[in-house]
Amino acid sequence: MTTQPAEPSPRRGRGRPGHDQAAVLRAAVELFNRKGYDATSMGDLAKELGLTKPAIYHHVTSKEQLLGQALDDALDELTAVVTEASKDRAGGTSAYGRLREVLRRSVEVLVAHQPSVTLLLRVRGNSEVELAALERRRWLDDRLAALVTDAVEEGALRDDVPATLVSRLLFGMVNSLVEWYRPDGAYDRAMVADAITAIAFDGLARHEA
Amino acid sequence: MTTQPAEPSPRRGRGRPGHDQAAVLRAAVELFNRKGYDATSMGDLAKELGLTKPAIYHHVTSKEQLLGQALDDALDELTAVVTEASKDRAGGTSAYGRLREVLRRSVEVLVAHQPSVTLLLRVRGNSEVELAALERRRWLDDRLAALVTDAVEEGALRDDVPATLVSRLLFGMVNSLVEWYRPDGAYDRAMVADAITAIAFDGLARHEA
């Protein structure tokens, strides 16, 4: 269930003095995901933290700053994973091996940073901060498509589906995690990563069943 | 690019008298998807349509009404597809065949109703209308998971991945369409449906390559 938007209110009992930056950011991301970024005001955030509206500005300069920090949190992790997977051509690891690895590690990032990745995947480009994030997402998409192409070219993957389409669908499957994965649910991250690689590479059909 | 939220403004040149309900609904869904439902006001919608704020109420009683209509549009189509796939047990079509069919037809619905399905997939449950839509989505998810279970039990699908997890991932892959599919892009709906069934059932790896 969710709380309703409400008037700015004076400090409430659950507010604690001395919020650190990380706690403010966590509360902001949770609120952005619940209400939508555009519909969330600094007044809403102050209320959520049990602060007065003026007091919130001791912790943060603007809503955009919090959005930028959250999106960078998600993007920095995903960029590290994709950069690692994109190199190593001379090192002997096949593109296929690196693609499997990037899928597994993406699952780990999504589970460990689920709130900020959720926010990232909902970005629509309504501000400079969002447009910059979309630009970084495009870079990731391009690197992933290139990795799929390399895996096709080395003969490990079927070549009858366009690599960019494969890449969209694979990471669409991974990204869907943010909508339904619950850390306290029935599946741990290893099970999810195993299921994704099993479906993606070997398929669900019993061959010759 | 996007327009910025703005003050309610008087009728603009592009406004036409006699908007029909379908045109108002289309504009509302486009605006909800672009700005977020919670951040969109009736004033924003009036401006988008080139109407004054009082005039918009000749066409629609509330924002919630428009949301409900859009979500029903998506849900009615998806419910028809899933209902069709869920019956027919006596008719001879295997659960596996019906699962393949429901994937294909889901792709068709997503492509044909992309704006309203996009809205549906972003619903967070912040109102009665949204909670009712989430309840209908859960029914769909349950039917799809049951269909995967049936396909496993008839021996057509591997049984080493839990059926509910398979169902989440398969339809996560399908649903990702709304984020990246463009009707004027490189892939038509048949190519996307072929790619999804190829990946899901046969996998990407060249077997024994």
XYZ file of C-alpha atoms in Angstrom:
418
model
C 0.000 0.000 0.000
C 1.078 3.549 -0.422
C 0.751 6.836 1.347
C -1.179 9.621 -0.263
C 0.378 12.931 -1.263
C -0.253 15.377 1.562
C 0.275 18.930 2.659
C 3.726 19.799 3.930
C 3.596 19.104 7.623
C 5.749 19.978 10.593
C 8.347 17.545 11.870
C 6.850 14.215 12.785
C 7.811 11.706 15.398
C 9.660 9.343 13.084
C 12.029 12.070 11.877
C 15.545 11.822 13.200
C 18.015 14.666 13.311
C 21.290 14.204 11.489
C 20.089 12.326 8.423
C 23.095 11.342 6.427
C 23.239 11.822 2.695
C 22.751 8.135 1.991
C 19.566 7.980 4.039
C 18.146 11.067 2.318
C 18.976 9.569 -1.074
C 17.372 6.247 -0.175
C 14.173 7.959 0.947
C 14.116 10.108 -2.188
C 14.511 7.142 -4.539
C 11.816 5.185 -2.728
C 9.470 8.168 -3.018
C 10.311 8.801 -6.695
C 9.552 5.157 -7.479
C 6.295 5.181 -5.527
C 4.827 8.504 -6.686
C 6.750 9.154 -9.885
C 9.654 11.613 -10.039
C 7.691 14.421 -11.684
C 4.916 14.189 -9.103
C 7.276 14.267 -6.111
C 8.075 17.624 -4.538
C 10.815 18.600 -2.104
C 7.940 19.169 0.337
C 6.919 15.510 -0.061
C 10.490 14.426 0.622
C 10.794 16.649 3.678
C 7.562 15.167 5.009
C 8.784 11.621 4.326
C 11.944 12.357 6.331
C 10.091 14.140 9.111
C 11.816 17.438 8.306
C 10.433 20.878 7.648
C 10.688 22.032 4.055
C 13.437 24.563 4.852
C 15.387 21.925 6.793
C 15.544 19.557 3.808
C 17.749 22.096 2.049
C 20.443 21.526 4.642
C 20.796 18.055 3.190
C 20.264 18.501 -0.509
C 20.271 21.362 -3.018
C 17.545 20.115 -5.346
C 15.358 17.233 -6.456
C 17.422 17.015 -9.666
C 20.598 16.515 -7.635
C 19.056 13.510 -5.887
C 17.818 12.098 -9.185
C 21.281 12.504 -10.710
C 22.927 10.743 -7.772
C 20.485 7.845 -7.925
C 20.835 7.422 -11.686
C 24.634 7.591 -11.417
C 24.535 4.900 -8.744
C 22.733 2.548 -11.150
C 24.660 3.602 -14.245
C 28.114 3.393 -12.661
C 27.503 -0.211 -11.631
C 26.058 -1.253 -14.976
C 28.821 0.568 -16.857
C 31.467 -1.282 -14.842
C 29.867 -4.627 -15.701
C 29.519 -3.848 -19.394
C 33.000 -2.316 -19.693
C 34.529 -5.412 -18.141
C 32.585 -7.651 -20.532
C 33.485 -5.572 -23.564
C 37.232 -5.861 -23.220
C 39.349 -8.950 -22.800
C 39.341 -9.848 -26.500
C 43.006 -10.685 -26.416
C 42.619 -12.461 -23.081
C 41.071 -15.599 -24.471
C 37.574 -15.386 -22.972
C 35.045 -15.894 -25.739
C 32.391 -13.278 -26.472
C 29.873 -15.990 -25.601
C 31.485 -16.467 -22.187
C 31.533 -12.731 -21.621
C 27.874 -12.421 -22.637
C 26.891 -15.119 -20.147
C 28.937 -13.311 -17.508
C 27.396 -9.908 -18.231
C 23.909 -11.397 -17.876
C 24.791 -12.919 -14.499
C 26.455 -9.771 -13.228
C 23.570 -7.591 -14.463
C 21.219 -9.685 -12.354
C 23.481 -9.074 -9.351
C 23.497 -5.309 -9.952
C 19.722 -5.198 -10.378
C 19.162 -7.099 -7.165
C 21.740 -5.107 -5.174
C 20.643 -1.714 -6.556
C 17.009 -2.439 -7.322
C 15.566 0.964 -6.290
C 18.016 3.055 -8.324
C 17.834 0.736 -11.355
C 14.028 0.868 -11.175
C 14.261 4.648 -11.303
C 16.733 4.471 -14.203
C 14.459 2.219 -16.252
C 11.552 4.625 -15.823
C 13.439 7.723 -16.927
C 11.601 9.467 -19.751
C 13.946 12.323 -20.632
C 11.970 15.188 -19.097
C 15.095 17.053 -17.890
C 18.805 17.460 -18.596
C 19.653 14.951 -15.887
C 17.312 12.391 -17.450
C 18.588 13.026 -20.963
C 22.154 12.472 -19.769
C 21.086 9.180 -18.178
C 19.363 8.087 -21.398
C 22.575 8.857 -23.267
C 24.529 6.582 -20.899
C 21.850 3.877 -21.297
C 22.258 4.057 -25.061
C 26.000 3.503 -24.670
C 25.289 0.388 -22.593
C 22.755 -0.883 -25.149
C 25.271 -0.385 -27.965
C 28.035 -2.258 -26.135
C 25.669 -5.130 -25.311
C 24.496 -5.391 -28.919
C 28.148 -5.420 -30.040
C 28.869 -8.241 -27.615
C 25.951 -10.283 -28.997
C 27.251 -9.616 -32.534
C 30.706 -10.861 -31.524
C 29.200 -14.009 -30.012
C 27.271 -14.666 -33.234
C 30.372 -14.054 -35.325
C 32.492 -16.477 -33.331
C 29.849 -19.101 -34.119
C 28.525 -19.604 -30.601
C 25.054 -18.137 -31.175
C 22.431 -18.653 -33.854
C 22.570 -16.032 -36.580
C 18.931 -16.008 -37.703
C 17.818 -13.338 -35.200
C 19.298 -9.824 -35.522
C 21.855 -9.140 -32.780
C 20.285 -5.837 -31.748
C 16.916 -7.549 -31.330
C 18.498 -10.360 -29.313
C 20.198 -7.796 -27.101
C 16.942 -5.871 -26.513
C 15.071 -9.041 -25.590
C 17.788 -10.516 -23.364
C 18.180 -7.362 -21.336
C 14.427 -6.776 -21.423
C 14.147 -10.123 -19.650
C 16.861 -9.131 -17.144
C 15.409 -5.662 -16.574
C 11.942 -7.069 -15.880
C 13.423 -8.146 -12.542
C 13.000 -4.690 -11.098
C 9.233 -4.991 -11.471
C 8.721 -8.284 -9.680
C 11.861 -9.369 -7.823
C 11.570 -9.373 -4.031
C 14.729 -9.968 -1.982
C 12.657 -11.908 0.573
C 10.786 -13.851 -2.123
C 11.096 -17.427 -3.320
C 14.104 -16.923 -5.620
C 17.603 -15.803 -4.768
C 19.746 -13.996 -7.287
C 21.646 -17.119 -8.301
C 18.389 -18.920 -9.159
C 17.262 -15.978 -11.249
C 20.592 -15.741 -13.060
C 20.549 -19.512 -13.703
C 16.989 -19.315 -15.043
C 17.815 -16.439 -17.380
C 20.894 -18.083 -18.837
C 19.051 -21.412 -19.146
C 16.169 -19.814 -21.053
C 18.327 -17.495 -23.139
C 20.971 -19.928 -24.281
C 19.429 -23.368 -24.109
C 15.721 -22.609 -24.365
C 12.788 -24.091 -22.526
C 11.840 -26.829 -24.952
C 12.998 -30.352 -24.235
C 15.000 -30.954 -27.357
C 13.750 -34.013 -29.203
C 11.292 -34.649 -26.370
C 11.811 15.764 -26.740
C 9.033 16.685 -24.386
C 6.977 19.685 -23.522
C 7.334 21.212 -20.118
C 4.459 21.478 -17.695
C 2.926 24.912 -18.139
C 0.223 27.173 -16.833
C -3.271 26.494 -18.088
C -3.559 28.513 -21.257
C -6.415 29.648 -23.461
C -7.378 27.694 -26.540
C -4.515 27.407 -28.981
C -4.486 27.184 -32.738
C -4.087 23.441 -32.947
C -7.210 22.816 -30.864
C -10.160 21.540 -32.819
C -13.745 21.740 -31.682
C -15.631 18.482 -31.323
C -12.867 16.226 -30.017
C -14.246 12.754 -29.856
C -13.773 10.560 -26.808
C -11.165 8.397 -28.517
C -8.997 11.402 -29.385
C -9.202 12.750 -25.845
C -8.254 9.328 -24.472
C -5.323 9.003 -26.879
C -3.987 12.433 -25.879
C -4.418 11.630 -22.187
C -2.549 8.325 -22.422
C 0.278 9.932 -24.374
C 0.547 12.656 -21.728
C 0.373 10.204 -18.798
C 3.185 8.173 -20.365
C 5.310 11.236 -21.045
C 4.905 13.097 -17.746
C 3.738 10.336 -15.429
C 0.103 9.950 -14.401
C 0.467 11.509 -10.969
C 2.219 14.581 -12.386
C -0.404 15.201 -15.096
C -3.268 17.554 -14.314
C -6.554 18.092 -16.122
C -5.156 21.536 -16.926
C -2.193 19.898 -18.701
C -4.590 17.751 -20.703
C -6.786 20.718 -21.630
C -3.684 22.576 -22.832
C -2.538 19.561 -24.848
C -5.910 19.456 -26.590
C -6.085 23.208 -27.072
C -9.103 23.483 -24.796
C -9.768 25.691 -21.815
C -9.774 23.913 -18.495
C -13.576 24.234 -18.093
C -14.092 22.953 -21.653
C -12.212 19.706 -20.973
C -14.975 18.718 -18.562
C -17.407 18.558 -21.460
C -15.423 15.570 -22.676
C -14.388 13.767 -19.530
C -15.419 13.693 -15.887
C -12.023 13.080 -14.307
C -8.420 12.048 -14.813
C -9.205 8.747 -13.055
C -11.926 8.007 -15.596
C -9.413 8.354 -18.436
C -6.891 6.197 -16.605
C -9.518 3.529 -16.012
C -10.539 3.520 -19.684
C -6.923 3.233 -20.848
C -6.105 0.433 -18.414
C -9.287 -1.429 -19.383
C -8.324 -1.120 -23.040
C -5.024 -2.900 -22.352
C -6.425 -5.368 -19.833
C -9.432 -6.408 -21.930
C -7.165 -7.338 -24.842
C -4.672 -9.210 -22.694
C -7.456 -10.973 -20.788
C -9.000 -12.166 -24.063
C -5.656 -13.610 -25.179
C -4.956 -15.334 -21.888
C -8.516 -16.639 -21.493
C -8.376 -18.173 -24.955
C -5.023 -19.800 -24.168
C -6.202 -21.106 -20.813
C -9.099 -23.163 -22.108
C -9.130 -25.732 -24.875
C -7.768 -28.565 -22.759
C -10.241 -30.993 -24.215
C -9.733 -29.579 -27.691
C -6.431 -31.249 -28.344
C -4.104 -28.249 -28.472
C -1.176 -28.883 -26.131
C -0.349 -26.458 -23.325
C 2.970 -25.954 -25.103
C 1.170 -24.953 -28.303
C -1.093 -22.616 -26.359
C 1.883 -21.062 -24.568
C 3.604 -20.370 -27.890
C 0.355 -18.870 -29.158
C -0.148 -16.651 -26.102
C 3.382 -15.283 -26.512
C 2.742 -14.434 -30.167
C -0.634 -12.881 -29.494
C 0.735 -10.903 -26.532
C 3.293 -9.368 -28.870
C 0.456 -8.401 -31.223
C -1.511 -6.777 -28.392
C 1.527 -4.882 -27.133
C 2.297 -3.541 -30.588
C -1.328 -2.647 -31.385
C -2.033 -1.121 -27.951
C 1.450 0.051 -27.000
C 0.458 3.334 -25.268
C -2.197 1.796 -23.019
C -0.056 -1.272 -22.212
C 2.861 1.037 -21.380
C 0.598 2.849 -18.936
C -0.599 -0.464 -17.489
C 2.945 -1.703 -16.879
C 3.813 1.494 -14.990
C 0.832 1.383 -12.652
C 1.964 1.553 -9.037
C -1.297 1.217 -7.125
C -1.669 4.824 -5.973
C -5.479 4.854 -6.397
C -8.487 2.553 -6.470
C -8.386 2.446 -10.267
C -4.736 1.401 -10.195
C -5.285 -1.209 -7.489
C -8.113 -2.737 -9.552
C -5.781 -2.892 -12.569
C -3.052 -4.553 -10.485
C -5.618 -7.129 -9.365
C -6.452 -7.915 -13.008
C -2.728 -8.133 -13.820
C -2.281 -10.647 -11.030
C -5.039 -12.798 -12.525
C -3.209 -12.730 -15.864
C 0.101 -13.624 -14.201
C -1.524 -16.540 -12.390
C -3.107 -17.915 -15.568
C 0.197 -17.622 -17.450
C 2.104 -19.388 -14.683
C -0.534 -22.165 -14.716
C -0.093 -22.537 -18.469
C 3.692 -22.872 -18.069
C 3.104 -25.472 -15.345
C 0.809 -27.427 -17.679
C 3.418 -27.316 -20.446
C 6.061 -28.626 -18.050
C 3.728 -31.363 -16.825
C 2.919 -32.583 -20.319
C 6.674 -32.999 -20.799
C 7.202 -30.302 -23.415
C 9.282 -27.951 -21.262
C 12.283 -28.453 -19.019
C 11.330 -28.870 -15.373
C 14.489 -27.559 -13.692
C 13.315 -23.922 -13.552
C 10.245 -23.077 -11.437
C 7.196 -22.403 -13.614
C 6.355 -19.102 -11.921
C 9.905 -17.865 -12.529
C 9.751 -18.972 -16.178
C 6.455 -17.144 -16.566
C 7.840 -13.937 -15.030
C 10.890 -13.990 -17.282
C 9.036 -14.888 -20.496
C 6.495 -12.137 -20.074
C 9.170 -9.778 -18.764
C 10.864 -10.285 -22.136
C 7.571 -9.676 -23.976
C 6.657 -6.654 -21.856
C 10.045 -5.035 -22.468
C 8.686 -4.312 -25.962
C 6.762 -1.310 -24.734
C 10.029 0.392 -23.780
C 11.861 0.041 -27.069
C 9.529 -1.110 -29.860
C 8.886 1.466 -32.579
C 6.239 0.668 -35.219
C 8.377 2.432 -37.839
C 11.584 0.730 -36.659
C 13.601 -2.119 -38.098
C 11.449 -4.978 -36.784
C 7.840 -5.794 -37.516
C 5.687 -7.632 -35.013
C 6.165 -11.008 -36.679
C 9.959 -10.690 -36.445
C 9.705 -9.820 -32.763
C 7.323 -12.706 -32.065
C 9.614 -15.104 -33.968
C 12.657 -13.859 -32.026
C 10.932 -14.258 -28.665
C 9.722 -17.788 -29.355
C 13.120 -18.722 -30.814
C 14.968 -17.485 -27.748
C 12.437 -18.768 -25.215
C 11.949 -22.276 -26.540
C 15.057 -23.145 -28.514
C 17.654 -20.843 -26.975
C 20.393 -18.830 -28.598
C 23.250 -21.291 -28.322
C 24.111 -23.367 -31.356
C 23.606 -26.806 -29.905
C 26.720 -28.924 -30.248
C 28.312 -26.157 -32.288
